[in-house]
Amino acid sequence: RNACSEREPIVSTVQLRKMTTRISKEQFDYVCGLARENAAIVLEAGKEYLVETRLSPLARSAGFDSLSSLIDHMRNDGGASPLRHRAVEALTTNETLFFRDFHPFEALEKSIIPEAMARKASQRKLSIWSAACSTGQEPYSLAMLLKQRFPQLAGWTVEIIATDINTAVLEKAKSGTYSQLEVNRGLPLPMLAKYFSKVADSWELKPEIRGMVSFQPLNLIRPWPRLPSFDLVLMRNVLIYFDVPTKRTILERIKATMGPSAALFLGASETTINIDPAWEIVSCGKSVYYRPKAAAAAKAMPGRN
């Protein structure tokens, strides 16, 4: 019996792989076009398995007997179908965790935030953008860092704006409620004890942290709403899903939202090199961040910071 039990997952995996071949080339090409047009997500040949994995739950929940039926329905349904929107959301990647990669948060604590506070001492205001925030661990990590390490910000106006294309993950983020597995990923135990309350089998952020973050939907390739002048932008592990022209456009638009000497953090595998030459790369401990070259030049000039 034990031997049979061990073999069952292998059979299930093979069956799942076979399911991906049931999507025709035309159906896969349609989904690729849908993802590119609505979210600039590039799906290349060989990603059929991803389409099957991400969209099959949607097909089941929407009452279709197969993924092919769902795709054909979307292809033939005129107008702005809600199913298309849900399909695009399902194709987005929502991997995140508290204090992800650690070193960027170390740089924020030791250098970026203190420098921003010195620059903004007269205004007593900090504005931060967490783009593609997924289920909220990144902006809440920022909020806890500011609360824990910078008590001198009491009395300042601190706004953390968190955005994502996926409205479903934003709703979870707004709830501030996480499973034991989610809080085990990156969250220091002292912060768990200080800023969370145990509710049944979950952990709920206390209002003092939840109130520091505002969430709103934003599609990076569509028109952006009016945004404040940011002192810090985190758009980590997002550009990797876009082609070079889209990356260039987004980086140009980010610059327009950034205040003097503001910092941009990208993912460890992302860079502005060979995409947009208007950015300077700044080493900070074991991390790097980016700032517009014009801002760097202005910072170097007395009286221009």
GROMACS .gro file of C-alpha atoms in nm:
model
  305
    1ARG     CA    1   0.000   0.000   0.000
    2ASN     CA    2   0.279   0.240   0.082
    3ALA     CA    3   0.446   0.172  -0.253
    4CYS     CA    4   0.124   0.247  -0.438
    5SER     CA    5   0.075   0.568  -0.241
    6GLU     CA    6   0.421   0.684  -0.338
    7ARG     CA    7   0.354   0.625  -0.707
    8GLU     CA    8   0.022   0.812  -0.722
    9PRO     CA    9   0.166   1.167  -0.728
   10ILE     CA   10   0.391   1.062  -1.021
   11VAL     CA   11   0.089   0.948  -1.220
   12SER     CA   12  -0.099   1.269  -1.134
   13THR     CA   13   0.194   1.483  -1.250
   14VAL     CA   14   0.209   1.300  -1.583
   15GLN     CA   15  -0.163   1.345  -1.630
   16LEU     CA   16  -0.136   1.718  -1.562
   17ARG     CA   17   0.138   1.747  -1.821
   18LYS     CA   18  -0.077   1.570  -2.078
   19MET     CA   19  -0.360   1.814  -2.009
   20THR     CA   20  -0.150   2.104  -2.138
   21THR     CA   21  -0.134   1.948  -2.485
   22ARG     CA   22  -0.511   1.972  -2.514
   23ILE     CA   23  -0.478   2.344  -2.570
   24SER     CA   24  -0.443   2.405  -2.941
   25LYS     CA   25  -0.178   2.636  -3.079
   26GLU     CA   26  -0.449   2.884  -3.175
   27GLN     CA   27  -0.587   2.881  -2.819
   28PHE     CA   28  -0.243   2.929  -2.667
   29ASP     CA   29  -0.168   3.212  -2.912
   30TYR     CA   30  -0.495   3.379  -2.811
   31VAL     CA   31  -0.403   3.364  -2.441
   32CYS     CA   32  -0.055   3.500  -2.521
   33GLY     CA   33  -0.212   3.792  -2.704
   34LEU     CA   34  -0.459   3.852  -2.421
   35ALA     CA   35  -0.179   3.863  -2.164
   36ARG     CA   36   0.040   4.091  -2.377
   37GLU     CA   37  -0.237   4.334  -2.469
   38ASN     CA   38  -0.380   4.371  -2.119
   39ALA     CA   39  -0.077   4.333  -1.893
   40ALA     CA   40   0.230   4.333  -2.123
   41ILE     CA   41   0.308   3.982  -1.998
   42VAL     CA   42   0.521   3.792  -2.249
   43LEU     CA   43   0.435   3.422  -2.274
   44GLU     CA   44   0.668   3.233  -2.503
   45ALA     CA   45   0.629   2.893  -2.666
   46GLY     CA   46   0.674   2.625  -2.404
   47LYS     CA   47   0.464   2.809  -2.145
   48GLU     CA   48   0.152   2.609  -2.223
   49TYR     CA   49   0.188   2.437  -1.886
   50LEU     CA   50   0.167   2.776  -1.713
   51VAL     CA   51  -0.152   2.865  -1.897
   52GLU     CA   52  -0.307   2.530  -1.802
   53THR     CA   53  -0.203   2.561  -1.437
   54ARG     CA   54  -0.319   2.920  -1.397
   55LEU     CA   55  -0.644   2.908  -1.597
   56SER     CA   56  -0.782   2.561  -1.519
   57PRO     CA   57  -0.908   2.670  -1.173
   58LEU     CA   58  -1.084   2.964  -1.340
   59ALA     CA   59  -1.244   2.732  -1.593
   60ARG     CA   60  -1.374   2.507  -1.315
   61SER     CA   61  -1.501   2.792  -1.099
   62ALA     CA   62  -1.678   2.950  -1.398
   63GLY     CA   63  -1.857   2.624  -1.479
   64PHE     CA   64  -1.671   2.517  -1.793
   65ASP     CA   65  -1.603   2.149  -1.853
   66SER     CA   66  -1.255   2.213  -1.992
   67LEU     CA   67  -0.994   2.482  -2.031
   68SER     CA   68  -1.047   2.473  -2.406
   69SER     CA   69  -1.413   2.562  -2.354
   70LEU     CA   70  -1.319   2.863  -2.143
   71ILE     CA   71  -1.067   2.990  -2.397
   72ASP     CA   72  -1.310   2.944  -2.686
   73HIS     CA   73  -1.577   3.131  -2.490
   74MET     CA   74  -1.340   3.424  -2.432
   75ARG     CA   75  -1.240   3.426  -2.798
   76ASN     CA   76  -1.600   3.440  -2.917
   77ASP     CA   77  -1.749   3.664  -2.649
   78GLY     CA   78  -1.758   4.020  -2.774
   79GLY     CA   79  -1.695   4.325  -2.559
   80ALA     CA   80  -1.505   4.353  -2.234
   81SER     CA   81  -1.573   4.013  -2.083
   82PRO     CA   82  -1.522   3.988  -1.704
   83LEU     CA   83  -1.376   3.643  -1.769
   84ARG     CA   84  -1.097   3.799  -1.974
   85HIS     CA   85  -1.012   4.029  -1.686
   86ARG     CA   86  -1.009   3.736  -1.445
   87ALA     CA   87  -0.794   3.534  -1.685
   88VAL     CA   88  -0.537   3.813  -1.707
   89GLU     CA   89  -0.531   3.837  -1.327
   90ALA     CA   90  -0.480   3.461  -1.304
   91LEU     CA   91  -0.181   3.483  -1.537
   92THR     CA   92   0.000   3.734  -1.317
   93THR     CA   93   0.263   3.606  -1.074
   94ASN     CA   94   0.196   3.686  -0.708
   95GLU     CA   95   0.499   3.540  -0.529
   96THR     CA   96   0.596   3.753  -0.230
   97LEU     CA   97   0.702   3.730   0.134
   98PHE     CA   98   0.782   3.953   0.428
   99PHE     CA   99   1.117   4.138   0.410
  100ARG     CA  100   1.194   3.966   0.082
  101ASP     CA  101   1.568   3.936   0.005
  102PHE     CA  102   1.653   4.115   0.332
  103HIS     CA  103   1.938   4.329   0.194
  104PRO     CA  104   1.714   4.598   0.035
  105PHE     CA  105   1.544   4.647   0.372
  106GLU     CA  106   1.884   4.667   0.540
  107ALA     CA  107   1.981   4.942   0.294
  108LEU     CA  108   1.654   5.122   0.363
  109GLU     CA  109   1.711   5.115   0.736
  110LYS     CA  110   2.077   5.215   0.736
  111SER     CA  111   2.089   5.464   0.449
  112ILE     CA  112   1.788   5.537   0.229
  113ILE     CA  113   1.529   5.629   0.493
  114PRO     CA  114   1.768   5.838   0.709
  115GLU     CA  115   1.882   6.031   0.399
  116ALA     CA  116   1.524   6.089   0.288
  117MET     CA  117   1.431   6.211   0.636
  118ALA     CA  118   1.720   6.456   0.633
  119ARG     CA  119   1.611   6.591   0.295
  120LYS     CA  120   1.247   6.618   0.396
  121ALA     CA  121   1.295   6.750   0.750
  122SER     CA  122   1.125   7.081   0.670
  123GLN     CA  123   0.822   6.920   0.499
  124ARG     CA  124   0.802   6.630   0.746
  125LYS     CA  125   0.649   6.409   0.481
  126LEU     CA  126   0.758   6.081   0.317
  127SER     CA  127   0.588   5.916   0.021
  128ILE     CA  128   0.659   5.555  -0.076
  129TRP     CA  129   0.524   5.342  -0.361
  130SER     CA  130   0.518   4.962  -0.352
  131ALA     CA  131   0.428   4.867  -0.709
  132ALA     CA  132   0.299   4.518  -0.792
  133CYS     CA  133   0.255   4.462  -0.419
  134SER     CA  134   0.067   4.131  -0.454
  135THR     CA  135  -0.083   4.023  -0.119
  136GLY     CA  136   0.078   4.308   0.072
  137GLN     CA  137   0.382   4.163   0.248
  138GLU     CA  138   0.620   4.420   0.098
  139PRO     CA  139   0.432   4.740   0.191
  140TYR     CA  140   0.349   4.602   0.535
  141SER     CA  141   0.718   4.516   0.582
  142LEU     CA  142   0.798   4.879   0.502
  143ALA     CA  143   0.536   4.997   0.749
  144MET     CA  144   0.672   4.776   1.027
  145LEU     CA  145   1.028   4.887   0.952
  146LEU     CA  146   0.933   5.254   0.977
  147LYS     CA  147   0.732   5.197   1.294
  148GLN     CA  148   1.000   4.989   1.462
  149ARG     CA  149   1.320   5.168   1.361
  150PHE     CA  150   1.216   5.530   1.311
  151PRO     CA  151   1.006   5.650   1.605
  152GLN     CA  152   1.113   6.005   1.516
  153LEU     CA  153   0.863   5.985   1.227
  154ALA     CA  154   0.582   6.031   1.478
  155GLY     CA  155   0.415   6.354   1.373
  156TRP     CA  156   0.527   6.318   1.011
  157THR     CA  157   0.292   6.247   0.722
  158VAL     CA  158   0.398   5.905   0.594
  159GLU     CA  159   0.208   5.756   0.302
  160ILE     CA  160   0.273   5.411   0.164
  161ILE     CA  161   0.079   5.352  -0.157
  162ALA     CA  162   0.061   4.988  -0.270
  163THR     CA  163  -0.072   4.890  -0.612
  164ASP     CA  164  -0.130   4.577  -0.817
  165ILE     CA  165  -0.315   4.480  -1.133
  166ASN     CA  166  -0.480   4.187  -0.955
  167THR     CA  167  -0.785   4.298  -0.756
  168ALA     CA  168  -0.817   3.959  -0.584
  169VAL     CA  169  -0.473   3.980  -0.423
  170LEU     CA  170  -0.540   4.343  -0.329
  171GLU     CA  171  -0.847   4.236  -0.132
  172LYS     CA  172  -0.636   3.988   0.062
  173ALA     CA  173  -0.373   4.256   0.119
  174LYS     CA  174  -0.633   4.497   0.254
  175SER     CA  175  -0.750   4.236   0.504
  176GLY     CA  176  -0.402   4.218   0.656
  177THR     CA  177  -0.464   3.854   0.742
  178TYR     CA  178  -0.203   3.585   0.681
  179SER     CA  179  -0.163   3.214   0.740
  180GLN     CA  180   0.099   3.058   0.964
  181LEU     CA  181   0.298   2.961   0.655
  182GLU     CA  182   0.291   3.317   0.525
  183VAL     CA  183   0.414   3.474   0.848
  184ASN     CA  184   0.683   3.205   0.872
  185ARG     CA  185   0.828   3.334   0.545
  186GLY     CA  186   1.057   3.622   0.633
  187LEU     CA  187   0.874   3.781   0.925
  188PRO     CA  188   1.091   3.814   1.240
  189LEU     CA  189   0.926   3.663   1.547
  190PRO     CA  190   0.949   3.986   1.752
  191MET     CA  191   0.754   4.171   1.482
  192LEU     CA  192   0.498   3.892   1.465
  193ALA     CA  193   0.444   3.921   1.840
  194LYS     CA  194   0.435   4.301   1.837
  195TYR     CA  195   0.229   4.384   1.529
  196PHE     CA  196  -0.003   4.081   1.477
  197SER     CA  197  -0.293   3.927   1.665
  198LYS     CA  198  -0.379   3.557   1.647
  199VAL     CA  199  -0.726   3.505   1.504
  200ALA     CA  200  -0.829   3.137   1.481
  201ASP     CA  201  -0.571   2.976   1.252
  202SER     CA  202  -0.450   3.305   1.104
  203TRP     CA  203  -0.253   3.615   1.202
  204GLU     CA  204  -0.405   3.961   1.162
  205LEU     CA  205  -0.205   4.282   1.141
  206LYS     CA  206  -0.289   4.539   1.403
  207PRO     CA  207  -0.465   4.859   1.287
  208GLU     CA  208  -0.159   5.074   1.358
  209ILE     CA  209   0.027   4.899   1.072
  210ARG     CA  210  -0.267   4.838   0.838
  211GLY     CA  211  -0.356   5.207   0.860
  212MET     CA  212  -0.015   5.309   0.726
  213VAL     CA  213  -0.078   5.150   0.383
  214SER     CA  214  -0.336   5.235   0.118
  215PHE     CA  215  -0.406   4.988  -0.160
  216GLN     CA  216  -0.538   5.060  -0.508
  217PRO     CA  217  -0.552   4.879  -0.843
  218LEU     CA  218  -0.304   4.994  -1.107
  219ASN     CA  219  -0.213   4.841  -1.442
  220LEU     CA  220   0.143   4.949  -1.524
  221ILE     CA  221   0.080   4.958  -1.900
  222ARG     CA  222  -0.243   5.159  -1.878
  223PRO     CA  223  -0.277   5.528  -1.786
  224TRP     CA  224  -0.167   5.586  -1.428
  225PRO     CA  225  -0.373   5.783  -1.177
  226ARG     CA  226  -0.235   6.104  -1.034
  227LEU     CA  227   0.046   6.002  -0.801
  228PRO     CA  228   0.245   6.202  -0.544
  229SER     CA  229   0.614   6.279  -0.574
  230PHE     CA  230   0.775   5.970  -0.425
  231ASP     CA  231   1.086   5.952  -0.209
  232LEU     CA  232   1.109   5.577  -0.259
  233VAL     CA  233   0.973   5.338  -0.523
  234LEU     CA  234   0.991   4.960  -0.499
  235MET     CA  235   0.909   4.779  -0.823
  236ARG     CA  236   1.082   4.452  -0.760
  237ASN     CA  237   1.057   4.139  -0.974
  238VAL     CA  238   0.812   4.303  -1.213
  239LEU     CA  239   1.011   4.417  -1.516
  240ILE     CA  240   1.130   4.060  -1.581
  241TYR     CA  241   0.788   3.980  -1.729
  242PHE     CA  242   0.797   4.261  -1.989
  243ASP     CA  243   0.976   4.311  -2.319
  244VAL     CA  244   1.241   4.581  -2.352
  245PRO     CA  245   1.018   4.855  -2.501
  246THR     CA  246   0.767   4.808  -2.218
  247LYS     CA  247   1.044   4.814  -1.957
  248ARG     CA  248   1.178   5.137  -2.107
  249THR     CA  249   0.835   5.300  -2.105
  250ILE     CA  250   0.767   5.203  -1.745
  251LEU     CA  251   1.107   5.326  -1.628
  252GLU     CA  252   1.047   5.660  -1.799
  253ARG     CA  253   0.709   5.692  -1.630
  254ILE     CA  254   0.857   5.603  -1.292
  255LYS     CA  255   1.107   5.888  -1.325
  256ALA     CA  256   0.818   6.131  -1.360
  257THR     CA  257   0.685   6.022  -1.020
  258MET     CA  258   1.014   6.056  -0.831
  259GLY     CA  259   1.124   6.349  -0.621
  260PRO     CA  260   1.482   6.479  -0.605
  261SER     CA  261   1.731   6.208  -0.505
  262ALA     CA  262   1.454   5.950  -0.470
  263ALA     CA  263   1.551   5.582  -0.481
  264LEU     CA  264   1.415   5.303  -0.701
  265PHE     CA  265   1.460   4.940  -0.599
  266LEU     CA  266   1.430   4.668  -0.863
  267GLY     CA  267   1.459   4.292  -0.826
  268ALA     CA  268   1.800   4.127  -0.798
  269SER     CA  269   1.780   4.001  -1.157
  270GLU     CA  270   1.655   4.333  -1.298
  271THR     CA  271   1.849   4.637  -1.415
  272THR     CA  272   1.823   4.959  -1.613
  273ILE     CA  273   2.145   4.879  -1.804
  274ASN     CA  274   2.090   4.867  -2.183
  275ILE     CA  275   1.729   4.973  -2.127
  276ASP     CA  276   1.728   5.331  -2.002
  277PRO     CA  277   2.064   5.514  -1.971
  278ALA     CA  278   1.912   5.795  -1.763
  279TRP     CA  279   1.953   5.598  -1.440
  280GLU     CA  280   2.250   5.579  -1.205
  281ILE     CA  281   2.322   5.256  -1.017
  282VAL     CA  282   2.411   5.314  -0.652
  283SER     CA  283   2.568   5.047  -0.432
  284CYS     CA  284   2.440   5.038  -0.076
  285GLY     CA  285   2.578   4.762   0.143
  286LYS     CA  286   2.492   4.431  -0.021
  287SER     CA  287   2.215   4.586  -0.228
  288VAL     CA  288   2.186   4.834  -0.513
  289TYR     CA  289   1.927   5.093  -0.600
  290TYR     CA  290   1.868   5.331  -0.889
  291ARG     CA  291   1.811   5.704  -0.917
  292PRO     CA  292   1.773   5.936  -1.215
  293LYS     CA  293   2.109   6.080  -1.317
  294ALA     CA  294   1.972   6.434  -1.315
  295ALA     CA  295   1.871   6.389  -0.951
  296ALA     CA  296   2.216   6.256  -0.868
  297ALA     CA  297   2.377   6.560  -1.027
  298ALA     CA  298   2.145   6.797  -0.844
  299LYS     CA  299   2.225   6.626  -0.515
  300ALA     CA  300   2.596   6.688  -0.570
  301MET     CA  301   2.542   7.065  -0.613
  302PRO     CA  302   2.527   7.274  -0.292
  303GLY     CA  303   2.182   7.408  -0.218
  304ARG     CA  304   2.014   7.179  -0.471
  305ASN     CA  305   1.915   6.885  -0.250
   0.00000   0.00000   0.00000
